[in-house]
mmCIF file of C-alpha atoms in Angstrom:
data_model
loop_
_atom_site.group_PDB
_atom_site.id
_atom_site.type_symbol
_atom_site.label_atom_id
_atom_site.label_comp_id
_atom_site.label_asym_id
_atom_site.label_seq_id
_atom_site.Cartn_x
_atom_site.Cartn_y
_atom_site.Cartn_z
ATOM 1 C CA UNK X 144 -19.381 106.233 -91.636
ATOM 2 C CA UNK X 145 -23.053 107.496 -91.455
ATOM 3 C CA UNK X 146 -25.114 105.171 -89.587
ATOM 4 C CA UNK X 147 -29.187 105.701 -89.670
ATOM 5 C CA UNK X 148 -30.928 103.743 -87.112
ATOM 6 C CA UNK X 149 -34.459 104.227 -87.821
ATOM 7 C CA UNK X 150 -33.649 101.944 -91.562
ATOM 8 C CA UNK X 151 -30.974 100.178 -89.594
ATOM 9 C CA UNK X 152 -28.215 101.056 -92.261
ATOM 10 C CA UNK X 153 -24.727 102.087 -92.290
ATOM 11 C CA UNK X 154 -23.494 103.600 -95.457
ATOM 12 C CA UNK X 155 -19.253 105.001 -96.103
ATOM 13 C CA UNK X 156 -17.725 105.712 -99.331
ATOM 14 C CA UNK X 157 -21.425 105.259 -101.028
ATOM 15 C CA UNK X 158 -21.467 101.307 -100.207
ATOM 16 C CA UNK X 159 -24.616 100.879 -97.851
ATOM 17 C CA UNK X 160 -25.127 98.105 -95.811
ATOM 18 C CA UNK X 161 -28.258 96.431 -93.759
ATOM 19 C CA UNK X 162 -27.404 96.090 -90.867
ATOM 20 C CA UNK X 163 -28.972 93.945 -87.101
ATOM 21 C CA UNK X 164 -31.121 96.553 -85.180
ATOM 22 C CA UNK X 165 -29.199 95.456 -82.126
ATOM 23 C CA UNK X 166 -26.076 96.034 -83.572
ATOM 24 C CA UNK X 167 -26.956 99.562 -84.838
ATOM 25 C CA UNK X 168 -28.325 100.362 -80.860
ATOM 26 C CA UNK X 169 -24.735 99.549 -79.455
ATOM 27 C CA UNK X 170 -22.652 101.103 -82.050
ATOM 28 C CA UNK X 171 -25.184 104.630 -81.216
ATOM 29 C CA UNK X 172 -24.390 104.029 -77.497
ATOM 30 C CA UNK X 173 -20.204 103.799 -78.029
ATOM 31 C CA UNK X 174 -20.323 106.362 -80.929
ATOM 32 C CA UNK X 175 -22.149 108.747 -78.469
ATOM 33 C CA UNK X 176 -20.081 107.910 -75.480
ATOM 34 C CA UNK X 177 -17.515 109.533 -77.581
ATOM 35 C CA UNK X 178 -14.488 107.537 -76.823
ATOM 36 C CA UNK X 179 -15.568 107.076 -73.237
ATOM 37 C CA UNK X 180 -15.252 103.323 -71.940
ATOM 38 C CA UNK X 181 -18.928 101.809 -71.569
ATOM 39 C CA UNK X 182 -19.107 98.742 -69.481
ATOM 40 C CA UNK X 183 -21.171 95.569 -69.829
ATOM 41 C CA UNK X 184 -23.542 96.726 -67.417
ATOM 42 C CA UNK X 185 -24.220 100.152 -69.724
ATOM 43 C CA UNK X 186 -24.474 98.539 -72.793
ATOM 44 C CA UNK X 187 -27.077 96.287 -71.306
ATOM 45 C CA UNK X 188 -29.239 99.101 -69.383
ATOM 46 C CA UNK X 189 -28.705 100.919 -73.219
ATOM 47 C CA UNK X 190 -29.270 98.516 -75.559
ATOM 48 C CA UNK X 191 -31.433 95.676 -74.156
ATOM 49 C CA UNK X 192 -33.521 97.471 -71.710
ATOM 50 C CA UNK X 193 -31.655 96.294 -68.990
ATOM 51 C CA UNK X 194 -32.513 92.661 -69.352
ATOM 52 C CA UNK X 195 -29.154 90.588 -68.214
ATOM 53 C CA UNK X 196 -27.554 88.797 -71.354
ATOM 54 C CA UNK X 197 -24.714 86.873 -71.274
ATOM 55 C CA UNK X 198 -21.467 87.111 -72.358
ATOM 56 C CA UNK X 199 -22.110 85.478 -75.765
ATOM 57 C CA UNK X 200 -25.041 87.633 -76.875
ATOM 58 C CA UNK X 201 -22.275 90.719 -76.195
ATOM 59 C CA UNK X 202 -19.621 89.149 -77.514
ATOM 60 C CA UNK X 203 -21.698 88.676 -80.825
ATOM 61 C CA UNK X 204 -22.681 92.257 -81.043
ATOM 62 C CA UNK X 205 -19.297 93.660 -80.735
ATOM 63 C CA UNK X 206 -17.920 91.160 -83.131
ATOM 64 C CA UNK X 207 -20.194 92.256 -86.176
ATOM 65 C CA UNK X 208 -19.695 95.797 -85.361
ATOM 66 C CA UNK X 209 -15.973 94.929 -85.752
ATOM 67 C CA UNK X 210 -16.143 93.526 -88.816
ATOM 68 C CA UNK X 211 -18.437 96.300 -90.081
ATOM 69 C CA UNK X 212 -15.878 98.674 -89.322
ATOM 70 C CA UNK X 213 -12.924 96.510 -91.330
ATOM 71 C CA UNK X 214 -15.206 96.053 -94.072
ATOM 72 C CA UNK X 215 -16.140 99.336 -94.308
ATOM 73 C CA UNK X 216 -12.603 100.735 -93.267
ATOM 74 C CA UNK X 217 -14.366 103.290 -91.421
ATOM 75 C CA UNK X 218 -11.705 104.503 -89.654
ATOM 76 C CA UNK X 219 -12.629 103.227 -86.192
ATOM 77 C CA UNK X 220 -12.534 99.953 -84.013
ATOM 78 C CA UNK X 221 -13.964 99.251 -80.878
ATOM 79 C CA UNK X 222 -11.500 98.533 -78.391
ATOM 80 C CA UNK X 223 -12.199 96.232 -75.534
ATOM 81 C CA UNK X 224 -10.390 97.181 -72.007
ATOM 82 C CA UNK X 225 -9.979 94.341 -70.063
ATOM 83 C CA UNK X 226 -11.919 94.251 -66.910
ATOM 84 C CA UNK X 227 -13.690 97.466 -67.973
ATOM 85 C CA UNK X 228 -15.939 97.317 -70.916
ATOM 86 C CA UNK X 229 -15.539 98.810 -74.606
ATOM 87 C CA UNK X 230 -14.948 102.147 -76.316
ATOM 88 C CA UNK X 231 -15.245 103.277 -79.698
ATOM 89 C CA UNK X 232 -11.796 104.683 -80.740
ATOM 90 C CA UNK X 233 -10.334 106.435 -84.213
ATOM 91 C CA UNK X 234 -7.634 104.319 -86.132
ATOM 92 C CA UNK X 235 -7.027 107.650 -88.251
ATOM 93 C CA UNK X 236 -6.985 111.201 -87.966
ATOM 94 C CA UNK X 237 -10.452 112.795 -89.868
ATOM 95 C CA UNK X 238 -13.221 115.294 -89.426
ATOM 96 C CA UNK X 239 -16.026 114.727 -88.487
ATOM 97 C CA UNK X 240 -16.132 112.268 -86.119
ATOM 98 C CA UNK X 241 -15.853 108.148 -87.744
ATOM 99 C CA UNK X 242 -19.405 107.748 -87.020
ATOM 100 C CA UNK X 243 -21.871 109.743 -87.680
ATOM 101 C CA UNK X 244 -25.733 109.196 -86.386
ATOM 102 C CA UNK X 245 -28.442 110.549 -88.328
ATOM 103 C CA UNK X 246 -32.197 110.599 -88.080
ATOM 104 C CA UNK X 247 -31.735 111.274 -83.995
ATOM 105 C CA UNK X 248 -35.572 112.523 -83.437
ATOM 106 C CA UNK X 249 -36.861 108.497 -85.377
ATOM 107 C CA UNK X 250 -34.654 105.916 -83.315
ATOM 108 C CA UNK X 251 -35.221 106.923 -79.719
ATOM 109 C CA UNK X 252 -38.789 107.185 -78.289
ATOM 110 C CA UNK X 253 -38.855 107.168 -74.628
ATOM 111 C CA UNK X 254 -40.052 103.407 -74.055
ATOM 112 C CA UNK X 255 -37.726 101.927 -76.619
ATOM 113 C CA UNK X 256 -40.714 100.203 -78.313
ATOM 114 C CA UNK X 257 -39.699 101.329 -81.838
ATOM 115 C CA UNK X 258 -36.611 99.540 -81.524
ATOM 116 C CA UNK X 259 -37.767 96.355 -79.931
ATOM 117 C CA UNK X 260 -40.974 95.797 -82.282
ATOM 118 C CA UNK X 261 -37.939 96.510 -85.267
ATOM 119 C CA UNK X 262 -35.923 94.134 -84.004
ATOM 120 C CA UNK X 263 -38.938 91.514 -84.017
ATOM 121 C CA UNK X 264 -39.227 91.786 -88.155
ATOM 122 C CA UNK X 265 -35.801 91.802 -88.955
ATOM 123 C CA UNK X 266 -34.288 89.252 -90.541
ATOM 124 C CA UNK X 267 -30.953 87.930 -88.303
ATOM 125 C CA UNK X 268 -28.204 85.568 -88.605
ATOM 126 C CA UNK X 269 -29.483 82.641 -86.335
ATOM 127 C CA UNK X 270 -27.749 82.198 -82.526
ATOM 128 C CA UNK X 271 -29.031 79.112 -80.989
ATOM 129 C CA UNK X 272 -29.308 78.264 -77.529
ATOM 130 C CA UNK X 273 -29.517 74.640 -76.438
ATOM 131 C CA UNK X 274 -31.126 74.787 -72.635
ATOM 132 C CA UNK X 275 -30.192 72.082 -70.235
ATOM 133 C CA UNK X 276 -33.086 69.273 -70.732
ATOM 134 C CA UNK X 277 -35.503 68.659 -67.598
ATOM 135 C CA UNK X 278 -35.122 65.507 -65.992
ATOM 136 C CA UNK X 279 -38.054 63.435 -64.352
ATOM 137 C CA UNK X 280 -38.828 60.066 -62.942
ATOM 138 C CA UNK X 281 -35.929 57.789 -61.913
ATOM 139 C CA UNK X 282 -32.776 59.602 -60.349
ATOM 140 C CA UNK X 283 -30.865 59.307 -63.158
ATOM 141 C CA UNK X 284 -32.954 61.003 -65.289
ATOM 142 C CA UNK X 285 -31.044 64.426 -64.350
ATOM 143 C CA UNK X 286 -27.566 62.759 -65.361
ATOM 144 C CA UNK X 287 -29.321 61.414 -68.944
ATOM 145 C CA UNK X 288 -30.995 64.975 -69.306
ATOM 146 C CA UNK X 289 -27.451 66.815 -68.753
ATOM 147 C CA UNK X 290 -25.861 64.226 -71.112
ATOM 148 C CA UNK X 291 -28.444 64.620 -73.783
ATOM 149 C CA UNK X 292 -28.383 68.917 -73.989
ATOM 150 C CA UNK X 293 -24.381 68.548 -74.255
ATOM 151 C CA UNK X 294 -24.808 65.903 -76.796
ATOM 152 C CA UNK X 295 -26.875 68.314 -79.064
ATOM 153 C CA UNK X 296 -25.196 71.275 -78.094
ATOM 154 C CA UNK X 297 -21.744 69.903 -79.461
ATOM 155 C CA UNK X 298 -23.149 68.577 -82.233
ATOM 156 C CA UNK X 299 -25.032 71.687 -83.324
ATOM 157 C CA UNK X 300 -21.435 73.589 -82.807
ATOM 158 C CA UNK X 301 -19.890 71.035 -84.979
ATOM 159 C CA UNK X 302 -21.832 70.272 -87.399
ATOM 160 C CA UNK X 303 -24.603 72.823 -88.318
ATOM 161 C CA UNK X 304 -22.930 76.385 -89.942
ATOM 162 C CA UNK X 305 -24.642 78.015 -87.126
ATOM 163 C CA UNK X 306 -23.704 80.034 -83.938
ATOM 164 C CA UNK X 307 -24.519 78.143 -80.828
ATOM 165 C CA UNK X 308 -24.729 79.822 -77.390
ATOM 166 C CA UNK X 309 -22.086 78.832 -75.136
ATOM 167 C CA UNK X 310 -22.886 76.269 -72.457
ATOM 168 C CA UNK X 311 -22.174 78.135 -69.097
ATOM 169 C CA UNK X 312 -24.441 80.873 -70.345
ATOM 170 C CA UNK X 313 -27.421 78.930 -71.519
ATOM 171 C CA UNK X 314 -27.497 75.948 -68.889
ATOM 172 C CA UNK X 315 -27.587 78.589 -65.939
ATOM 173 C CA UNK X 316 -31.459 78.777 -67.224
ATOM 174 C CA UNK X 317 -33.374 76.453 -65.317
ATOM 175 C CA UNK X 318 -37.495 75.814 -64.467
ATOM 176 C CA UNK X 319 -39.321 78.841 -64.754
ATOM 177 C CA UNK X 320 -36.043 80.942 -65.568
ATOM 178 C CA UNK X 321 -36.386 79.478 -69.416
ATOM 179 C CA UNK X 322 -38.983 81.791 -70.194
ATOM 180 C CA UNK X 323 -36.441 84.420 -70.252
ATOM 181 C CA UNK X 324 -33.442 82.764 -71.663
ATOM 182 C CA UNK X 325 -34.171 83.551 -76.114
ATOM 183 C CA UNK X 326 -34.471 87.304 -75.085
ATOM 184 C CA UNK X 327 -31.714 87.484 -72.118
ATOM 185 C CA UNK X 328 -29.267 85.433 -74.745
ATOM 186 C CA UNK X 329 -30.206 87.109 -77.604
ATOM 187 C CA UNK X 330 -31.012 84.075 -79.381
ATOM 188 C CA UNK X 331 -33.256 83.687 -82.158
ATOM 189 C CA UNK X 332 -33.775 80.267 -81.372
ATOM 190 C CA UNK X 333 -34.122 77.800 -78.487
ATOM 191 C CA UNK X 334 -33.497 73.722 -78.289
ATOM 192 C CA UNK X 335 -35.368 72.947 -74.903
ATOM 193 C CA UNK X 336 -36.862 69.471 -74.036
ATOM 194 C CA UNK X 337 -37.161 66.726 -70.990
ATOM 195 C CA UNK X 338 -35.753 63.542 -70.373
ATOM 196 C CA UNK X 339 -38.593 60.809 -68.367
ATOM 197 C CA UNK X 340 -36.710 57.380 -66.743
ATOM 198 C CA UNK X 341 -39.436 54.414 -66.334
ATOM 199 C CA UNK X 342 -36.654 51.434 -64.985
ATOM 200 C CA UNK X 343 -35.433 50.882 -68.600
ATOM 201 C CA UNK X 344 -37.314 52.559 -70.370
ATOM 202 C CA UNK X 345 -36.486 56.064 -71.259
ATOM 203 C CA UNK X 346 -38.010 58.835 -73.625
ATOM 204 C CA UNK X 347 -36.669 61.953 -74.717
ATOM 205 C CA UNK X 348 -39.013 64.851 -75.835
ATOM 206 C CA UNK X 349 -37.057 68.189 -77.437
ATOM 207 C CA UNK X 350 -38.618 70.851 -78.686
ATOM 208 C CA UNK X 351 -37.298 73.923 -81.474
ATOM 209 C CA UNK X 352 -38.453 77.150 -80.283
ATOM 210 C CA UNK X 353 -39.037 80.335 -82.145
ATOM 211 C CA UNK X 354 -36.783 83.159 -80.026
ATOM 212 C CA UNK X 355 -39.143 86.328 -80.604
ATOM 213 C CA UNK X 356 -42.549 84.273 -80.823
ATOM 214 C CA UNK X 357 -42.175 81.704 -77.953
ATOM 215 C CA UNK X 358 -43.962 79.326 -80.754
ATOM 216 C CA UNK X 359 -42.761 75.724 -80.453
ATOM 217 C CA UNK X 360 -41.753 75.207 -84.693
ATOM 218 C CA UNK X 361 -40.491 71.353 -84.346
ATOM 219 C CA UNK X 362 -41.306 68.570 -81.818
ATOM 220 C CA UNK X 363 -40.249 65.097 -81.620
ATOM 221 C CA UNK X 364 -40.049 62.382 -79.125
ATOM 222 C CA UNK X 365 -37.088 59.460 -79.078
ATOM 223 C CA UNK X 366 -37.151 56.053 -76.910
ATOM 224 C CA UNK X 367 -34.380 54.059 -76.400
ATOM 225 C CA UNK X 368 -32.811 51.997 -73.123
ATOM 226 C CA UNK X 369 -31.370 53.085 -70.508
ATOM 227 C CA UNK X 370 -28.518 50.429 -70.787
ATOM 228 C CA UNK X 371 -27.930 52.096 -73.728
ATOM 229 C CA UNK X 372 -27.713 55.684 -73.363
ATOM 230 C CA UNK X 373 -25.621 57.345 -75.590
ATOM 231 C CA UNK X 374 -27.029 55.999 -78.850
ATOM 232 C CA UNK X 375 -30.384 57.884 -77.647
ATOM 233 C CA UNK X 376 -28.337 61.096 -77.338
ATOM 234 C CA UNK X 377 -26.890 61.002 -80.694
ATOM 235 C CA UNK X 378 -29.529 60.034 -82.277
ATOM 236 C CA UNK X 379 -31.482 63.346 -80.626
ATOM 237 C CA UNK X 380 -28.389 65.995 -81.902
ATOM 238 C CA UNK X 381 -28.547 64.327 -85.180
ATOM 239 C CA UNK X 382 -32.560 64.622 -85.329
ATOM 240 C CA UNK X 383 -32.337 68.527 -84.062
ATOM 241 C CA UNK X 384 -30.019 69.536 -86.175
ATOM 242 C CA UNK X 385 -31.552 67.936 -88.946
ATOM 243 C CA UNK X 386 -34.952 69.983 -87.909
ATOM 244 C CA UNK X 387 -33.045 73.130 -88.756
ATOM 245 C CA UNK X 388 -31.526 72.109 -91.624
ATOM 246 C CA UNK X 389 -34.789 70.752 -93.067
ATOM 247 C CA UNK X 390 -37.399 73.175 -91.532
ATOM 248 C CA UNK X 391 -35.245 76.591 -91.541
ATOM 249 C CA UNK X 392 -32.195 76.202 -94.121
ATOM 250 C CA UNK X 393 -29.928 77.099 -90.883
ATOM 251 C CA UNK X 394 -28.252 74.010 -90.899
#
């Protein structure tokens, strides 16, 4: 397989395909480790400028460079050792080498702006990350807040065709940490928002973030009773996932 990274496209047996510049910066780092193991903490000082990602964005990455390899039957897989990290590996005997990187001198100035400015135009499949919701006022506005994220985060997982961040790795962002969490999750969008507690009175505000452009794309407040909790929460998922279906087609 001939991979160019500068037109982020891998071609093999004349079939070209487009392909995530993210995905083409790992495959480059395992293809030149040449069957060396690369762990979790290379591939993130490599490919995403050392910027800590979770397991999920990773995960991702390696799974569409999997299936570009079966799809392609290129001749290699990526194999994960456990505990370790991942190397690129031949399934059958051939010369040259499975993967083959062309246009060296185009894909690797020395800051790594090329790729990240790239990456900013190019069009993705769409990983959402639902953040844990702020809580403020009464003291069990934390409890309704936690209640409300999980409510859209399993409903967006259910229900909406698209990849949702798992929860461990997107409610560890809290406060001022957020500002981070699109980039360090490799999401290309975020579901943030606060819950306020006024006796029974309670309002929920989310907010649909744009990953690259930090631009807020959907708003919407909900008020319900706090006697009645749960109907507020649903009716939240159902109202963010309905913003992406409506607003981006993700949905």
């Amino acid at each position: 397989m001939t991979l160019r990274p500068s037109l982020c496209e891998a071609e093999a047996h004349g079939d070209a395909q487009h392909i995530e510049p993210r995905v083409a910066l790992v495959l480059v780092a395992l293809a030149k480790a040449e069957g060396s193991v690369l762990s979790r903490d290379d591939l993130i000082a490599r490919c995403w400028d050392g910027v800590i990602v979770g397991d999920d964005a990773i995960n991702r990455i390696i799974g569409k460079i999997r299936r570009l390899a079966e799809g392609f039957e290129a001749g290699f897989a990526i194999e994960t050792v456990p505990r370790v990290g991942y190397r690129l590996v031949r399934t059958k005997a051939m010369s040259p080498a499975p993967v083959r990187v062309t246009e060296a001198k185009s894909w690797a100035p020395a800051d790594g702006a090329y790729w990240r400015a790239e990456a900013a135009e190019e069009s993705v499949d769409p990983l959402v990350a639902v953040l844990a919701f702020d809580g403020t006022g009464d003291p069990a506005a934390a409890s309704l807040a936690e209640g409300v994220s999980d409510c859209i985060l399993s409903m967006l997982a259910r229900d909406s065709g698209t990849a949702v961040v798992g929860r461990p790795d997107s409610f560890r962002f809290r406060g001022t940490s957020k500002s981070h969490a699109a980039r360090s999750l490799g999401a290309s969008h975020v579901v943030d928002g606060a819950v306020s507690v006024c006796g029974d009175d309670v309002r929920v505000t989310a907010f649909l973030i744009d990953g690259n452009a930090g631009v807020t794309l959907w708003s919407e407040q909900f008020r319900g009773s706090a006697a009645d909790p749960f109907t507020l929460q649903a009716r939240s998922a159902l109202r963010v996932t309905e913003a992406l279906r409506r607003n981006h087609g993700y949905a």
